[in-house]
Amino acid sequence: MRILFATGNENKIIEAQETLAPLGHTVEGLLIDGKRPDFNEPKELGLEAVAEAKILQALTLIEGTELQGSAILVEDSGIFLDAFPNWPGAKSSDVEKEIGLLGVIERVNKSEIRGAEFRAVAILSDGSKFWKSKGVCRGSISDEIKGQKGFGYDPIFIPSEGDGRTFGELGAEVKNQISHRKKAMQGLSNLLKSPSR
Ligand code: IMP
């Protein structure tokens, strides 16, 4: 299936491609008039509500264009720290900009609770049917920034399924086997294959 991923984050497109291409799908960024669309995100309502808002806005944007009927993918993701309920969650990118990764490490150090998880909610729709899938990746927050690979919180996130290094050190090959995004995309692909489709 040709999938158009409505996101401004190129890293997410690459990661989705790496999971979905071996499963027989192509993934490219959705462009409207040559631009990546921007969405209104009700972040205070959480990841799932944001993903639902994005898919409805994306479908509205392509209505009446030659893209109507295409398979549109949206995803919302974030990191959740065990020490703080639902934080930063859907506001992960804002918090990263406001206090930086060092600011996050500082808060985690003070709390002495290092557990964390990435979560992703992905929704695919052709305008009439909707498929939703979620992925979680457990881990902990490192005590310093380590590695330069990936994006966002990758340099401070040590996945439980890894070898003690951060995603920033491990890089795409390992991340794409165990990440929240990989699990959400894999789940979507399974739903597309299932007979109840
Ligand atoms: P979104 O584009 O609104 O879904 O924001 C996602 C934000 O969550 C990113 O900007 C990062 O701050 C964080 N995030 C989500 N997934 C990842 C990941 O795989 N690695 C690192 N940070 C992530």
Coordinates of C-alpha atoms and ligand atoms in Angstrom, one line a residue:
M1 CA 0.0 0.0 0.0
R2 CA 1.2 3.5 -0.7
I3 CA 1.0 5.4 2.6
L4 CA 1.2 9.2 2.9
F5 CA 2.5 10.1 6.3
A6 CA 1.1 13.5 7.5
T7 CA 4.0 14.8 9.7
G8 CA 6.5 17.6 9.7
N9 CA 9.1 15.2 11.3
E10 CA 11.3 13.7 8.7
N11 CA 12.8 11.3 11.3
K12 CA 9.4 9.8 11.9
I13 CA 8.9 9.2 8.1
I14 CA 12.3 7.4 7.9
E15 CA 11.5 5.2 10.9
A16 CA 8.0 4.4 9.5
Q17 CA 9.6 3.5 6.1
E18 CA 12.1 1.2 7.7
T19 CA 9.3 -0.7 9.5
L20 CA 6.7 -0.7 6.8
A21 CA 8.8 -1.2 3.6
P22 CA 9.8 -4.8 4.5
L23 CA 6.0 -5.5 5.1
G24 CA 5.2 -4.4 1.5
H25 CA 4.2 -0.7 2.0
T26 CA 5.7 2.5 0.8
V27 CA 5.8 5.6 3.0
E28 CA 6.2 9.1 1.9
G29 CA 5.5 12.5 3.5
L30 CA 2.1 14.0 2.7
L31 CA 2.6 17.3 0.9
I32 CA -0.2 19.8 0.3
D33 CA 0.7 22.5 -2.2
G34 CA 4.3 21.3 -1.8
K35 CA 4.2 21.8 2.0
R36 CA 4.0 19.5 5.0
P37 CA 0.7 20.3 6.7
D38 CA 0.5 21.8 10.2
F39 CA -2.2 20.7 12.6
N40 CA -4.0 22.0 15.6
E41 CA -3.2 19.6 18.4
P42 CA -5.3 19.4 21.6
K43 CA -2.2 18.3 23.5
E44 CA -3.9 18.7 26.9
L45 CA -6.1 15.8 26.0
G46 CA -3.3 13.3 25.4
L47 CA -1.6 11.4 22.5
E48 CA -4.7 9.6 21.3
A49 CA -6.9 12.7 21.1
V50 CA -4.1 14.5 19.2
A51 CA -3.7 11.6 16.7
E52 CA -7.5 11.6 16.2
A53 CA -7.5 15.4 15.6
K54 CA -4.6 15.1 13.1
I55 CA -6.2 12.4 11.0
L56 CA -9.5 14.3 10.7
Q57 CA -7.7 17.5 9.7
A58 CA -5.5 15.6 7.2
L59 CA -8.5 14.0 5.6
T60 CA -10.2 17.4 5.4
L61 CA -7.2 18.9 3.8
I62 CA -7.1 16.4 0.9
E63 CA -10.9 16.4 0.3
G64 CA -11.6 17.3 -3.3
T65 CA -7.9 17.0 -4.3
E66 CA -6.4 14.1 -6.3
L67 CA -5.2 12.7 -3.0
Q68 CA -8.7 12.0 -1.7
G69 CA -9.0 8.2 -1.1
S70 CA -5.2 7.8 -0.5
A71 CA -4.1 6.0 2.7
I72 CA -3.2 8.7 5.1
L73 CA -1.1 8.0 8.2
V74 CA -0.7 10.2 11.3
E75 CA 1.1 9.5 14.5
D76 CA 1.5 11.2 17.8
S77 CA 4.1 10.2 20.3
G78 CA 5.9 11.3 23.4
I79 CA 7.9 10.3 26.4
F80 CA 6.3 9.7 29.8
L81 CA 8.4 9.9 32.9
D82 CA 7.4 7.6 35.8
A83 CA 8.2 10.3 38.3
F84 CA 5.6 12.7 37.0
P85 CA 2.0 11.7 36.0
N86 CA 1.5 12.1 32.2
W87 CA 4.5 14.4 31.8
P88 CA 5.8 15.5 29.4
G89 CA 3.6 13.1 27.3
A90 CA 1.9 14.9 24.4
K91 CA 3.9 18.0 25.3
S92 CA 7.2 16.3 24.8
S93 CA 8.4 18.5 22.0
D94 CA 7.4 21.7 23.9
V95 CA 9.1 20.6 27.0
E96 CA 12.3 19.7 25.1
K97 CA 12.3 23.2 23.7
E98 CA 11.6 24.9 27.0
I99 CA 14.0 23.1 29.4
G100 CA 16.1 21.0 27.1
L101 CA 17.3 17.5 27.7
L102 CA 19.6 18.7 30.5
G103 CA 16.5 20.2 32.2
V104 CA 14.7 16.8 32.0
I105 CA 17.8 15.0 33.4
E106 CA 17.9 17.5 36.3
R107 CA 14.2 16.8 37.2
V108 CA 14.7 13.1 37.0
N109 CA 17.8 13.3 39.2
K110 CA 15.9 15.2 41.8
S111 CA 13.0 12.7 41.8
E112 CA 15.4 9.8 41.9
I113 CA 12.9 7.8 39.7
R114 CA 14.6 7.1 36.4
G115 CA 11.9 4.9 34.7
A116 CA 10.3 6.2 31.5
E117 CA 8.6 5.0 28.4
F118 CA 8.0 6.2 24.9
R119 CA 4.4 5.9 23.6
A120 CA 3.1 6.2 20.1
V121 CA -0.5 6.2 18.7
A122 CA -0.7 5.7 14.9
I123 CA -3.9 6.0 12.9
L124 CA -4.3 5.1 9.2
S125 CA -7.3 6.0 7.1
D126 CA -8.5 6.1 3.5
G127 CA -11.3 8.4 4.4
S128 CA -13.9 5.8 5.1
K129 CA -12.1 3.1 7.2
F130 CA -9.8 3.9 10.2
W131 CA -7.1 1.7 11.7
K132 CA -5.5 2.6 15.0
S133 CA -2.5 1.0 16.7
K134 CA -0.3 1.9 19.8
G135 CA 3.2 1.1 20.7
V136 CA 5.2 1.4 24.0
C137 CA 8.9 1.2 24.6
R138 CA 10.1 0.9 28.2
G139 CA 13.4 2.3 29.5
S140 CA 15.0 4.8 31.8
I141 CA 16.6 8.2 31.6
S142 CA 20.3 8.4 31.5
D143 CA 22.3 10.7 33.9
E144 CA 23.9 12.5 31.0
I145 CA 23.3 13.2 27.3
K146 CA 24.9 10.3 25.3
G147 CA 25.1 9.8 21.5
Q148 CA 24.1 11.9 18.6
K149 CA 21.9 9.6 16.6
G150 CA 18.1 9.8 16.3
F151 CA 16.2 12.9 17.5
G152 CA 14.3 14.3 20.4
Y153 CA 14.9 12.4 23.6
D154 CA 16.9 9.6 22.0
P155 CA 20.2 10.8 23.6
I156 CA 18.8 10.4 27.2
F157 CA 16.6 7.3 26.7
I158 CA 18.1 3.9 27.6
P159 CA 15.7 1.2 26.3
S160 CA 15.1 -1.8 28.6
E161 CA 15.5 -4.2 25.7
G162 CA 19.0 -2.7 24.8
D163 CA 22.5 -3.1 26.2
G164 CA 22.5 -0.1 28.5
R165 CA 23.3 2.5 25.8
T166 CA 20.9 5.3 24.8
F167 CA 18.9 5.3 21.6
G168 CA 21.3 8.2 20.6
E169 CA 24.2 5.8 20.9
L170 CA 22.5 2.7 19.5
G171 CA 21.2 4.2 16.3
A172 CA 18.5 3.4 13.9
E173 CA 19.2 -0.3 13.4
V174 CA 18.5 -1.2 17.0
K175 CA 15.9 1.5 17.6
N176 CA 13.8 0.3 14.7
Q177 CA 13.5 -3.2 16.1
I178 CA 12.2 -2.2 19.5
S179 CA 10.8 1.4 19.4
H180 CA 7.3 2.5 20.3
R181 CA 7.0 3.7 16.7
K182 CA 8.1 0.4 15.3
K183 CA 5.5 -1.4 17.4
A184 CA 2.7 1.0 16.4
M185 CA 3.5 0.7 12.7
Q186 CA 3.9 -3.1 12.9
G187 CA 0.4 -3.2 14.6
L188 CA -1.1 -1.2 11.8
S189 CA 0.4 -3.5 9.2
N190 CA -1.1 -6.5 11.0
L191 CA -4.5 -4.8 11.1
L192 CA -4.3 -4.2 7.4
K193 CA -3.6 -7.9 6.8
S194 CA -6.3 -9.2 9.1
P195 CA -9.5 -10.7 7.4
S196 CA -11.8 -8.4 9.5
R197 CA -10.5 -5.4 7.5
Ligands
IMP1 P1 4.8 15.0 17.9 O1 5.4 15.3 16.6 O2 3.8 16.0 18.4 O3 4.3 13.6 18.0 O4 5.9 15.1 19.0 C1 6.7 14.0 19.3 C2 7.8 14.5 20.3 O5 8.0 13.5 21.3 C3 9.1 14.7 19.6 O6 9.4 16.0 19.2 C4 10.1 14.2 20.7 O7 10.3 15.3 21.6 C5 9.3 13.1 21.4 N1 9.5 11.8 20.8 C6 8.6 11.1 20.2 N2 9.1 10.0 19.7 C7 10.4 10.0 19.9 C8 11.5 9.2 19.6 O8 11.4 8.1 18.9 N3 12.7 9.6 20.0 C9 12.9 10.7 20.7 N4 12.0 11.6 21.0 C10 10.7 11.2 20.6

